[in-house]
Coordinates of C-alpha atoms and ligand atoms in Angstrom, one line a residue:
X1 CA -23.3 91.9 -43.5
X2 CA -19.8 93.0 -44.3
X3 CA -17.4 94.8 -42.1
X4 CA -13.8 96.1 -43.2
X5 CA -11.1 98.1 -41.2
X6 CA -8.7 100.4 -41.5
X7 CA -6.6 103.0 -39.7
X8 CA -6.6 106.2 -40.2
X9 CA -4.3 109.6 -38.3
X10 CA -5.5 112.7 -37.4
X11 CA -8.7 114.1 -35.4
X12 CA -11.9 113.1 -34.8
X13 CA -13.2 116.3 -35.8
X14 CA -11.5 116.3 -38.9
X15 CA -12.2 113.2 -40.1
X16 CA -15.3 112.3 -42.7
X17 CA -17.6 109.2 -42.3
X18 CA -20.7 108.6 -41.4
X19 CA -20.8 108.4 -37.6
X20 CA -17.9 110.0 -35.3
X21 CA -17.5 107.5 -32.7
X22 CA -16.0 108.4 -28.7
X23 CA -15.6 105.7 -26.4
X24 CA -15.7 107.0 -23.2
X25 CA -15.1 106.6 -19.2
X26 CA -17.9 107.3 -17.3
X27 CA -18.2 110.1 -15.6
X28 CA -20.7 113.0 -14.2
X29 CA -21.1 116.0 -16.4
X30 CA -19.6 114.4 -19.2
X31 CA -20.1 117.3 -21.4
X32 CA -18.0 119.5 -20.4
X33 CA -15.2 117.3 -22.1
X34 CA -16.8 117.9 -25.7
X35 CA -17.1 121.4 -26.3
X36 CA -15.2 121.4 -29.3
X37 CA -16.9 118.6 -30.8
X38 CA -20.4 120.9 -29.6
X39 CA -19.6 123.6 -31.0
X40 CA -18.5 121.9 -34.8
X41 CA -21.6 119.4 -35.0
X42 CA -24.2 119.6 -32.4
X43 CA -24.2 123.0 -29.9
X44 CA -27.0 121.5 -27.7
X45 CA -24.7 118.7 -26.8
X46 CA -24.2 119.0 -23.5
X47 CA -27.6 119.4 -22.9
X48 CA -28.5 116.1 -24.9
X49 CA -26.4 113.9 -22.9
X50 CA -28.2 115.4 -20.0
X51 CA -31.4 114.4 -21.3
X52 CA -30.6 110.6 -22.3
X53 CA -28.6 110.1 -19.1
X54 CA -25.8 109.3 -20.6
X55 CA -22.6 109.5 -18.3
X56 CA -20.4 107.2 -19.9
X57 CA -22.0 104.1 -18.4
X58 CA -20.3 100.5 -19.2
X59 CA -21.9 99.3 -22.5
X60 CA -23.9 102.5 -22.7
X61 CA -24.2 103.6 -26.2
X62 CA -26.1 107.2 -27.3
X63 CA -26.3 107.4 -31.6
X64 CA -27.1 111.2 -31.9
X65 CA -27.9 113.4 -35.1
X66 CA -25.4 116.1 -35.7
X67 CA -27.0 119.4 -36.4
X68 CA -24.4 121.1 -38.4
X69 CA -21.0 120.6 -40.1
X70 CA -20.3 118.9 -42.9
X71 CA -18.2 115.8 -42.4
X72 CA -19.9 113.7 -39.8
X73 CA -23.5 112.7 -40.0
X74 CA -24.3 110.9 -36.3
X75 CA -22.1 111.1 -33.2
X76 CA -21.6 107.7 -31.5
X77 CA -20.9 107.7 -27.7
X78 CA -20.2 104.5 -26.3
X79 CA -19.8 104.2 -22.1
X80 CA -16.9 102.0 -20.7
X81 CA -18.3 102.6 -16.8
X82 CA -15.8 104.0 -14.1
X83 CA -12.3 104.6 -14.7
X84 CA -11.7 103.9 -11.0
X85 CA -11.9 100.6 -11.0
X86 CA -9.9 98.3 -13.2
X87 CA -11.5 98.0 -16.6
X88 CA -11.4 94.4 -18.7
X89 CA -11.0 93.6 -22.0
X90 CA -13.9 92.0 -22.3
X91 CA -15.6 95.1 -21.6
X92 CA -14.1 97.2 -24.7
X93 CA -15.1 93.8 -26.7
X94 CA -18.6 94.1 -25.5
X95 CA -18.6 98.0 -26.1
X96 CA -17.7 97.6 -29.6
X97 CA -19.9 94.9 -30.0
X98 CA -22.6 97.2 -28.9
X99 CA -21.7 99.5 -31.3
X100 CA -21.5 97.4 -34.5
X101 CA -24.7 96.1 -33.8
X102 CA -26.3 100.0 -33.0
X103 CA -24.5 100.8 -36.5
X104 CA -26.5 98.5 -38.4
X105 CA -29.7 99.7 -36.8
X106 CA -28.9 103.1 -37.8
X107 CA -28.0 102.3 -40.9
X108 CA -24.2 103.8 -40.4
X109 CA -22.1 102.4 -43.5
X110 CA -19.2 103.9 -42.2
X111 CA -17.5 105.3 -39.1
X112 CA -14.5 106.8 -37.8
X113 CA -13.3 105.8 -33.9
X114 CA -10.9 106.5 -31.8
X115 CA -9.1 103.8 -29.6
X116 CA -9.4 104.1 -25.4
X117 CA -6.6 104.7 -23.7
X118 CA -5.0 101.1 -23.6
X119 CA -3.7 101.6 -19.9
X120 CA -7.2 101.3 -18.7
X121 CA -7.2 97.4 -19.8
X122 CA -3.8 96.8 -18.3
X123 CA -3.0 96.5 -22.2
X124 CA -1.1 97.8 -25.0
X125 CA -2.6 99.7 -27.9
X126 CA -2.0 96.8 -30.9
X127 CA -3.8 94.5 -28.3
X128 CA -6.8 96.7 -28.6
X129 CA -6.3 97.6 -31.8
X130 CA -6.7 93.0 -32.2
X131 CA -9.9 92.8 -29.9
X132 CA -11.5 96.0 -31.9
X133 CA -11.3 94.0 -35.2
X134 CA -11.8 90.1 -33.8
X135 CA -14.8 91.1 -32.1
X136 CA -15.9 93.7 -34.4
X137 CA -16.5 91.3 -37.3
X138 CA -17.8 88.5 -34.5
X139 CA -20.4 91.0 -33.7
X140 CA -21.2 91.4 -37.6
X141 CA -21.7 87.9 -38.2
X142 CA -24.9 86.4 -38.7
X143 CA -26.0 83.0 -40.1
X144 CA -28.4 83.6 -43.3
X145 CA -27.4 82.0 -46.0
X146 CA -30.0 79.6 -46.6
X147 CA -32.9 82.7 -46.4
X148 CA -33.7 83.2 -50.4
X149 CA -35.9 85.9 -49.3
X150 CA -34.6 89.8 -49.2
X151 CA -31.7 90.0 -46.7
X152 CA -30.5 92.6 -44.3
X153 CA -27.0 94.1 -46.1
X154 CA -25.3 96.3 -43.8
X155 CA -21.8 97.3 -45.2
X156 CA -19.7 99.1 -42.5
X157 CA -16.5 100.7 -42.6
X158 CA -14.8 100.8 -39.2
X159 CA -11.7 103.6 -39.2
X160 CA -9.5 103.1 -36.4
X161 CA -8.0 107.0 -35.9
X162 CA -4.9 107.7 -33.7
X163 CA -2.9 110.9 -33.1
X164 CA 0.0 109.1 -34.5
X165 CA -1.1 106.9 -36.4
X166 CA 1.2 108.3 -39.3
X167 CA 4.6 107.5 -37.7
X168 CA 5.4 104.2 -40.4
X169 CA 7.2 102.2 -37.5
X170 CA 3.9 102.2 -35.2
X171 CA 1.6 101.9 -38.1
X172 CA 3.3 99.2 -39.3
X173 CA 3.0 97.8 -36.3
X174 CA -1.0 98.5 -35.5
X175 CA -1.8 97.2 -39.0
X176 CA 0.0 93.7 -38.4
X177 CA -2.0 93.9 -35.5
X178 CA -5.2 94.7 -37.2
X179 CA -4.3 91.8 -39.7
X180 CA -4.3 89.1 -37.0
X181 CA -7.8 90.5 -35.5
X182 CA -9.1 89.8 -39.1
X183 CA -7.3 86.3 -39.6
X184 CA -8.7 85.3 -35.8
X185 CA -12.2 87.3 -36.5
X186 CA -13.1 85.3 -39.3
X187 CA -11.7 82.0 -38.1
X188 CA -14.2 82.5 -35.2
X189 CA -17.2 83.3 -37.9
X190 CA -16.5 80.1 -40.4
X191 CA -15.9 78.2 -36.9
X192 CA -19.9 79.3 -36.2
X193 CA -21.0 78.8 -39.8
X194 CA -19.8 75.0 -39.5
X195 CA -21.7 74.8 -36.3
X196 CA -24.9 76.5 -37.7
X197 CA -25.4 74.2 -41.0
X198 CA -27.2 71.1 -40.0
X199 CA -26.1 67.6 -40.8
X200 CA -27.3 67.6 -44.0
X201 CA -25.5 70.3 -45.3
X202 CA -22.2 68.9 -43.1
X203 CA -21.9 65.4 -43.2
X204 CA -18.3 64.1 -42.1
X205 CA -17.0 64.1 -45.7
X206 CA -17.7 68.0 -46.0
X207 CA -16.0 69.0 -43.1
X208 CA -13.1 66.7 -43.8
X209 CA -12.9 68.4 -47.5
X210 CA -13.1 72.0 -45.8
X211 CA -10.0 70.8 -43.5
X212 CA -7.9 69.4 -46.6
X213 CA -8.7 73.1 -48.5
X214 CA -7.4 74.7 -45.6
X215 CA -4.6 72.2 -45.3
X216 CA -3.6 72.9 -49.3
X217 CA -3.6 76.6 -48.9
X218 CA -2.0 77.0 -46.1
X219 CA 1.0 74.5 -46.3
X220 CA -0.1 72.0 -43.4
X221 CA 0.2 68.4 -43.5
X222 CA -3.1 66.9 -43.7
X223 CA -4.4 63.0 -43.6
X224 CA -7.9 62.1 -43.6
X225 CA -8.8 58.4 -42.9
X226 CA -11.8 57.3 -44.0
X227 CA -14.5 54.8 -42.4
X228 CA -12.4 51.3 -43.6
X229 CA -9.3 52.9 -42.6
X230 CA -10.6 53.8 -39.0
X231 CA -12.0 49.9 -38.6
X232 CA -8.6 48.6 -40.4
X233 CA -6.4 50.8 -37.5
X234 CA -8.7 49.5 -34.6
X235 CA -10.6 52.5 -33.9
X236 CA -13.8 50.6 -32.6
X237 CA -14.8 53.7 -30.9
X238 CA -15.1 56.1 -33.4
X239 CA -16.6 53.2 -35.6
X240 CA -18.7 51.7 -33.1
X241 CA -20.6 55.3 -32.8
X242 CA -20.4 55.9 -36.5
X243 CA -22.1 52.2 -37.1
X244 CA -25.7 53.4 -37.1
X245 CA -25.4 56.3 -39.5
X246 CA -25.6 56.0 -43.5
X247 CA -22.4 58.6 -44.0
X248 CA -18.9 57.4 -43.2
X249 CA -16.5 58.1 -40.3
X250 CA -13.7 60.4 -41.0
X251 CA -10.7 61.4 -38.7
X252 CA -9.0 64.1 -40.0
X253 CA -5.6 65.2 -38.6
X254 CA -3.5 68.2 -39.7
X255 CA 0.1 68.9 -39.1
X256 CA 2.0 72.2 -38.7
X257 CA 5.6 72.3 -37.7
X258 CA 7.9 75.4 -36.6
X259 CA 10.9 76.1 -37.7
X260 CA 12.3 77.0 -34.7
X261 CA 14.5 74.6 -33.2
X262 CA 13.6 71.9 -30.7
X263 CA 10.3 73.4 -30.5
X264 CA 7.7 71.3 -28.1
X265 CA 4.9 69.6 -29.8
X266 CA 1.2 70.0 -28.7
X267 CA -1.9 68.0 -29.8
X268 CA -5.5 69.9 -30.2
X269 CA -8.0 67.5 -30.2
X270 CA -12.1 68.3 -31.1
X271 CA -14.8 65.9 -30.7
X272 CA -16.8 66.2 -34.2
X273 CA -20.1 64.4 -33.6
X274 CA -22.3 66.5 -36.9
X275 CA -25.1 65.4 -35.4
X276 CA -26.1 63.7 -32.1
X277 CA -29.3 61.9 -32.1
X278 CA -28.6 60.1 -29.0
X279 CA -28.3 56.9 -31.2
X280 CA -30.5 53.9 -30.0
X281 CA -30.2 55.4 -26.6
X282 CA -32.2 58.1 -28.3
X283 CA -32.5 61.9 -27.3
X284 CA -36.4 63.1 -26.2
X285 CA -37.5 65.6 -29.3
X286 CA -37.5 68.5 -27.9
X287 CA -34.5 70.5 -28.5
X288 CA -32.8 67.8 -30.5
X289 CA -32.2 70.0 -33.8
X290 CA -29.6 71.3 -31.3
X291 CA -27.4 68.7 -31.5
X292 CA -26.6 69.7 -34.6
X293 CA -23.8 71.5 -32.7
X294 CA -21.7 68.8 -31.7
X295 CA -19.1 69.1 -34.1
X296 CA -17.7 72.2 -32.3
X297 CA -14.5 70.9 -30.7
X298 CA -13.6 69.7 -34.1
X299 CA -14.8 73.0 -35.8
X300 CA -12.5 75.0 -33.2
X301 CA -9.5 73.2 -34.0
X302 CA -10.0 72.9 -37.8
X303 CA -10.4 76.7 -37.8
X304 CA -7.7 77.7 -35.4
X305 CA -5.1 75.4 -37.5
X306 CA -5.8 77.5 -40.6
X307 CA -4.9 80.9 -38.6
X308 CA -1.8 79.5 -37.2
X309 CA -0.6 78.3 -40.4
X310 CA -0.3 82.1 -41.1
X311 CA 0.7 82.8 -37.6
X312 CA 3.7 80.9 -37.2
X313 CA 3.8 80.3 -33.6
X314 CA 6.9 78.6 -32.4
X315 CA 5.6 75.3 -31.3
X316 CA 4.5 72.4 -33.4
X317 CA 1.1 71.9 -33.3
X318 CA -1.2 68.7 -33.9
X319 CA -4.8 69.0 -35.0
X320 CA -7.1 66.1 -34.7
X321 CA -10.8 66.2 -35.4
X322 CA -12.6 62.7 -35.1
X323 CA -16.2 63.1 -37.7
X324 CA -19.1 60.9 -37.1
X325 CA -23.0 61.2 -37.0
X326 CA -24.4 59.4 -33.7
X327 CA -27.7 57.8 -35.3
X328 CA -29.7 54.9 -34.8
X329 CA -30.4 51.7 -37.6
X330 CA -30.5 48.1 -37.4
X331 CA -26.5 48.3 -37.7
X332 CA -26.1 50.6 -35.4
X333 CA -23.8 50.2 -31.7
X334 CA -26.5 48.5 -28.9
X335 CA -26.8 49.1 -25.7
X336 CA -24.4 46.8 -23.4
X337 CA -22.2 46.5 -27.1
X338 CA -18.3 46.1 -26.1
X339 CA -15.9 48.3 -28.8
X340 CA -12.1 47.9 -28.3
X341 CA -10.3 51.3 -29.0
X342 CA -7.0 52.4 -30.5
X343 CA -4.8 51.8 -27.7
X344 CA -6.2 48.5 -27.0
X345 CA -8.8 49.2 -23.7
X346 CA -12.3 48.0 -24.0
X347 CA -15.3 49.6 -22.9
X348 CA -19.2 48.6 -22.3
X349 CA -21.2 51.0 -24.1
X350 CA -24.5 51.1 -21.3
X351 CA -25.6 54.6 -23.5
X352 CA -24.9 55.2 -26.7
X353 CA -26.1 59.0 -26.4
X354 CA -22.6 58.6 -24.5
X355 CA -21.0 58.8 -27.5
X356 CA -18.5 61.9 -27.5
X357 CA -15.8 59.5 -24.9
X358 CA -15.8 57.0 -27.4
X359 CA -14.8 58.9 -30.4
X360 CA -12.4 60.9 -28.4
X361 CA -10.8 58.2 -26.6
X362 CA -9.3 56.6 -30.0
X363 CA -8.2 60.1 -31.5
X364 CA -6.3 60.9 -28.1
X365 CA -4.9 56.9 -28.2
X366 CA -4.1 58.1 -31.9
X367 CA -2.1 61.3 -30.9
X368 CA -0.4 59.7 -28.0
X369 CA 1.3 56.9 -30.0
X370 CA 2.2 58.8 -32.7
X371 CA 3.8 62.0 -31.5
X372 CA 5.8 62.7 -28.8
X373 CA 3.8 65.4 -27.0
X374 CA 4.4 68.0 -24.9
X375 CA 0.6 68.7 -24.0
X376 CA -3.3 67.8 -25.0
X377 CA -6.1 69.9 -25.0
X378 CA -9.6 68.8 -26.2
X379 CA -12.2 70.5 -26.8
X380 CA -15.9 68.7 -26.9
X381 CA -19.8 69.4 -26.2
X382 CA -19.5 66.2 -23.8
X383 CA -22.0 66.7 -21.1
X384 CA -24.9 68.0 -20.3
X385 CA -24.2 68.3 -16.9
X386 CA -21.0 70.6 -17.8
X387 CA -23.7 72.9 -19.6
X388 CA -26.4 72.8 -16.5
X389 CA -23.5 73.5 -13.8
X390 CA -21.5 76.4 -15.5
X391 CA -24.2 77.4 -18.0
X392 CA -23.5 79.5 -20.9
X393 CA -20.3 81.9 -20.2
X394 CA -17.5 79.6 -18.9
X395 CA -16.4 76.1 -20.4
X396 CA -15.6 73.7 -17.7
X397 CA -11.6 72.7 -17.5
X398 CA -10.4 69.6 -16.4
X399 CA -6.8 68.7 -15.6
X400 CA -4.8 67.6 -12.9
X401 CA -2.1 69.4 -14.3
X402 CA -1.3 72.8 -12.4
X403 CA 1.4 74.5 -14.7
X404 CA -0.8 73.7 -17.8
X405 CA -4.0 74.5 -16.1
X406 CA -2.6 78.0 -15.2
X407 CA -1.6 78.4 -18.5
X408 CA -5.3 77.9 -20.1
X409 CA -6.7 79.9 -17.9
X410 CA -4.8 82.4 -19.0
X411 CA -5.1 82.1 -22.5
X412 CA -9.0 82.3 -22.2
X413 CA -8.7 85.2 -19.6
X414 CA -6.7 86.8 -22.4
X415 CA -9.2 85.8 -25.6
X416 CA -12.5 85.8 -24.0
X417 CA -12.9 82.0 -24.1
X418 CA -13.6 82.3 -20.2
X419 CA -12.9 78.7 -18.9
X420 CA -14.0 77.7 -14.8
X421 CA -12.4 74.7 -13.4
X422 CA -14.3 71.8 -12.1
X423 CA -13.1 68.8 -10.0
X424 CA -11.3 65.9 -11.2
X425 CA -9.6 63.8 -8.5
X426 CA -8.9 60.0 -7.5
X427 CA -12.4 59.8 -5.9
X428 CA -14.5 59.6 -9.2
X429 CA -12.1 57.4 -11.3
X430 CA -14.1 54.4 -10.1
X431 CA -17.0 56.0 -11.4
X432 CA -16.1 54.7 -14.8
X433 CA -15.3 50.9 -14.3
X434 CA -17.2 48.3 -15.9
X435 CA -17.9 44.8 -14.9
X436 CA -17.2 43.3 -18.3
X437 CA -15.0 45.7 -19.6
X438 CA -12.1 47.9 -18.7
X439 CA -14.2 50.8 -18.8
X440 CA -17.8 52.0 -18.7
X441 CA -19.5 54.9 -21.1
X442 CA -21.0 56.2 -18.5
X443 CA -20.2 57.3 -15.2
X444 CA -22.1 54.9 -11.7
X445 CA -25.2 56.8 -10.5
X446 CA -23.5 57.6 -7.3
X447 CA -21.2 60.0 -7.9
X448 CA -23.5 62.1 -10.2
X449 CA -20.8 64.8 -11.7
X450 CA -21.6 64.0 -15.3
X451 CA -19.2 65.9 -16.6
X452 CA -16.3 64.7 -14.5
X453 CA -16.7 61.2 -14.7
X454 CA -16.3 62.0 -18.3
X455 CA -13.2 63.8 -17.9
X456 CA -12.4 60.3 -15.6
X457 CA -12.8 58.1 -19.1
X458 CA -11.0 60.1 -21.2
X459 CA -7.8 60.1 -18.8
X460 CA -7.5 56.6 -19.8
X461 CA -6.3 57.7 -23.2
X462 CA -3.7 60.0 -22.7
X463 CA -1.4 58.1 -21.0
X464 CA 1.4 60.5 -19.5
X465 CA 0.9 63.6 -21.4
X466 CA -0.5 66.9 -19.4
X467 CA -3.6 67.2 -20.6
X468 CA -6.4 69.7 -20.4
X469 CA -9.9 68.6 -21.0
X470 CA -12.3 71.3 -22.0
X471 CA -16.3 71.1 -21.8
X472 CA -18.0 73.2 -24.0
X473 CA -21.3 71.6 -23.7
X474 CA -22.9 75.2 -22.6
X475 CA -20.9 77.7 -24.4
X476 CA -21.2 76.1 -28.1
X477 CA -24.2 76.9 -29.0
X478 CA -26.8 79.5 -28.2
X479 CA -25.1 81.9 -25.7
X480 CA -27.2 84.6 -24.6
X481 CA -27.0 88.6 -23.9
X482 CA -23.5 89.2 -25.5
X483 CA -23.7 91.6 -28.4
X484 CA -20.7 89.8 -29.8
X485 CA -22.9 86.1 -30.6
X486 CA -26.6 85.8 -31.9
X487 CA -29.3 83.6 -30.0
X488 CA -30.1 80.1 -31.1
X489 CA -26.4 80.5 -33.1
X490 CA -23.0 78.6 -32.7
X491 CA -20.8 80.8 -30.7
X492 CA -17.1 79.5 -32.0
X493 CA -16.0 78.7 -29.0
X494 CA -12.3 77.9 -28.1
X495 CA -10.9 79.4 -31.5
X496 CA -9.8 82.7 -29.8
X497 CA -8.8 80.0 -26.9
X498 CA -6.6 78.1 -28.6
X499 CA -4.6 80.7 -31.0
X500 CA -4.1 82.7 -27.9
X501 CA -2.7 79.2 -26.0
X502 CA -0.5 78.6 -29.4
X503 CA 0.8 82.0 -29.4
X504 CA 1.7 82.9 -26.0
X505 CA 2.7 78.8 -25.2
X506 CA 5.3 78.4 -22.4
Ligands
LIG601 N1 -23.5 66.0 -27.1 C1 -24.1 65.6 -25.8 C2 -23.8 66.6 -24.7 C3 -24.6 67.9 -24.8 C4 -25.8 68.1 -24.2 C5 -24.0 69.0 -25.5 C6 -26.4 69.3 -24.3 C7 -24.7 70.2 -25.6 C8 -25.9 70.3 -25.0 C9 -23.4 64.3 -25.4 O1 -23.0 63.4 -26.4 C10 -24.4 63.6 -24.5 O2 -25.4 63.2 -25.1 N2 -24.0 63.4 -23.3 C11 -24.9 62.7 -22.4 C12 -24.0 61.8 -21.5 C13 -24.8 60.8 -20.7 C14 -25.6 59.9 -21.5 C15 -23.9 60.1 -19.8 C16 -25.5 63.8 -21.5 O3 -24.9 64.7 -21.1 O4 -26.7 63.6 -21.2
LIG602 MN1 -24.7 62.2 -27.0
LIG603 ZN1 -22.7 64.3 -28.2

């Protein structure tokens, strides 16, 4: 699949592609409004829309055959629901996701669209013209390249039209912003094509490469320590979890620095597990070949680095991606083992399925000592519990930090990263105290809240710094009913998140 936009001025009706496309409010008679368009492609329309029920509904979207004229082929009505009401973001995205999707069914290699009024989403018309090509090619993407077999090519090209699109200052203008959807759009899609290949087509060395490509091109400082390097530094953690598995550790981290002047420095931090087999604490079969997803956190931040190399925001930013396969062997980390981490605390390691903490723990005692940060944000597939209490359409957010809290939200209210807090407070730090240790891997039966007890353990590591701790255990990875993501497919999660948070920061 291949889509490509552009923007175009002038009318609808004038225009030539495949499929004329009219995103609309809903209401009753909705005819009425189209008599022109009737009268040069399809007289009975009125009637049609009638017939199919079609008012204008929110993700509603009628393909009809035009019956005459000569530059359009299909008319595409897609429904936005009531006006009345205030109408989100998200639910353009999911409109135009719809009608990407309905495009390939019908075979439509190229169409001509015009924007909705961007007052109806509270936003301004290059912010619409951004969503219409992020989600446009997140709705195209689909994960195929190891079918040798024939494969579904659907080429589409998506024209933007505006009245006034021809005035150079606010062309200028719309095509920087269509620019940044593409830069962000495809970010998102190699984010979910890192999640999607399986360990043994992304071992830790692969991604690492991928991160130092992206690093060359685009002018970020990158170091990539390898397995002796991470046991030489002290990282038992990320060792201790690596110790099982045939492929070395690596812990990538890549640098990007503003120009602007004392500019506050923020550390993104993904947990990179390429496959989670539970270690000798091992996972139950079924549904294991998931776990193939647990490099997410790492994938997000890898791929959100690249696009703000380009982006420029005026903060410096820290990227840090720790890359390990959790696997059992007669050298792998036992249960009741002891590792010592980066900043010096120990922990008893009662499940090694637990494994995401430990890995984390040194690359947030790594970040802390050697920057002097403003903020943390990590992003991991860290609990199943996070997945079974919020499910699939909002990552769970930890922080006992208000001003930063408010400003994630934000951020993922903005992308469509949708985020829902969850507790963490004094009551459940004991949860993670050991006998023999500092620390425990996992959290005491008692006080249940998987995923905040291992929110509790990774405080530990980041000292002072507001941090925000983000589960994406349920939204990784198999997200279902959007028309933007695919079933059983990595969602890139947290991509759209973080550029937003980088962009916007405050
Ligand atoms: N990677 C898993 C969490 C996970 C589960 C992600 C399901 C996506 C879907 C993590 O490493 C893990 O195994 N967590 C354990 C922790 C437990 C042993 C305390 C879990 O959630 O069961
Ligand atoms: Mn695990
Ligand atoms: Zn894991």
């Amino acid at each position: 699949m291949s889509i490509k936009f552009n923007l175009v001025s002038g009318d609808l009706l004038s225009l030539s592609a495949d499929a004329g496309l009219f995103f609309v409010t809903e209401q009753e008679d909705i005819g009425q409004d189209f008599g022109d368009l009737a009268q040069a492609y399809l007289p009975k329309l009125a009637q049609l829309l009638l017939d199919q029920k079609f008012k204008g509904q929110r993700h509603k979207v009628l393909v009809l055959p035009c019956a005459t004229g000569t530059n359009l082929k299909y008319l595409i009505f897609a429904g936005l629901g009531k006006a009345d009401r205030k109408l989100t973001i998200e639910e353009y995205r999911r409109s135009v996701a719809k009608v990407v999707r309905t495009a390939a069914h019908y075979n439509i290699n190229s169409l001509v669209g015009n924007l909705p009024d961007a007052d109806l989403f509270g936003c301004d018309t290059a912010e619409l013209i951004k969503q219409t090509v992020i989600i446009g090619l997140m709705a195209d993407y689909s994960f195929d390249q190891f079918i040798t077999g024939e494969k579904l090519v659907h080429e589409l090209a998506y024209a933007i039209a505006g009245a006034n699109f021809d005035k150079p200052e606010l062309v200028q203008k719309y095509q920087a912003a269509l620019d940044v959807g593409a830069k962000i759009g495809n970010a998102v899609n190699q984010t979910r094509n890192w999640v999607n290949l399986p360990s043994n087509k992304l071992a830790p060395h692969d991604l690492a490469n991928f991160a130092a490509e992206i690093a060359k091109a685009k002018n970020l400082g990158c170091t990539i320590f390898g397995e002796p390097e991470v046991k030489q530094m002290g990282m038992g953690g990320l060792a201790g979890v690596s110790a099982g598995a045939a492929a070395d550790c690596k812990f990538v981290i890549l640098e990007y620095k503003t120009t602007a002047p004392n500019a506050p420095t923020v550390a993104f931090v993904g947990k990179g597990i390429m496959f989670d087999s539970g270690g000798l604490s091992i996972k139950p079969a079924l549904n294991m070949e998931q776990m193939k997803d647990d490099m997410s956190g790492a994938a997000a931040v890898i791929s959100a680095m690249g696009v703000l190399a380009d982006l420029k925001p005026k903060i410096n930013i820290i990227g840090l991606a720790p890359l390990a396969e959790n696997l059992p062997s007669g050298t792998a980390t036992k249960p009741g083992d002891i590792v010592t981490f980066y900043n010096g605390k120990t922990a008893e390691v009662k499940n090694t399925d637990a494994e995401g903490r430990l890995v984390l723990a040194d690359a947030l005692s790594y970040a802390v000592k050697h920057y002097k940060l403003d903020a943390i944000i990590d992003l991991a597939t860290l609990t199943g519990a996070c997945a079974y209490s919020l499910g699939p359409f909002f990552s769970g957010l930890f922080s006992e930090h208000e001003e930063l809290t408010a400003q994630v939200f934000k951020a993922a209210n903005k992308s469509g990263d949708f985020v829902w807090r969850l507790p963490l407070t004094d009551d459940y730090k004991v949860a993670v105290k050991a006998k023999v240790a500092d620390l425990c891997n996992i959290g005491a039966k008692q006080y249940q809240a998987g995923a905040t007890t291992a929110a509790c353990f990774l405080q530990h590591f980041v000292g002072d710094v507001p941090w925000v701790h983000l589960d994406i255990a349920g939204t990784a990875f198999g997200v279902p009913d959007l028309p933007y993501y695919r079933s059983e497919s990595g969602t890139g999660v947290g991509v759209r998140l973080l550029i937003e948070l980088a962009m916007n920061w405050q």
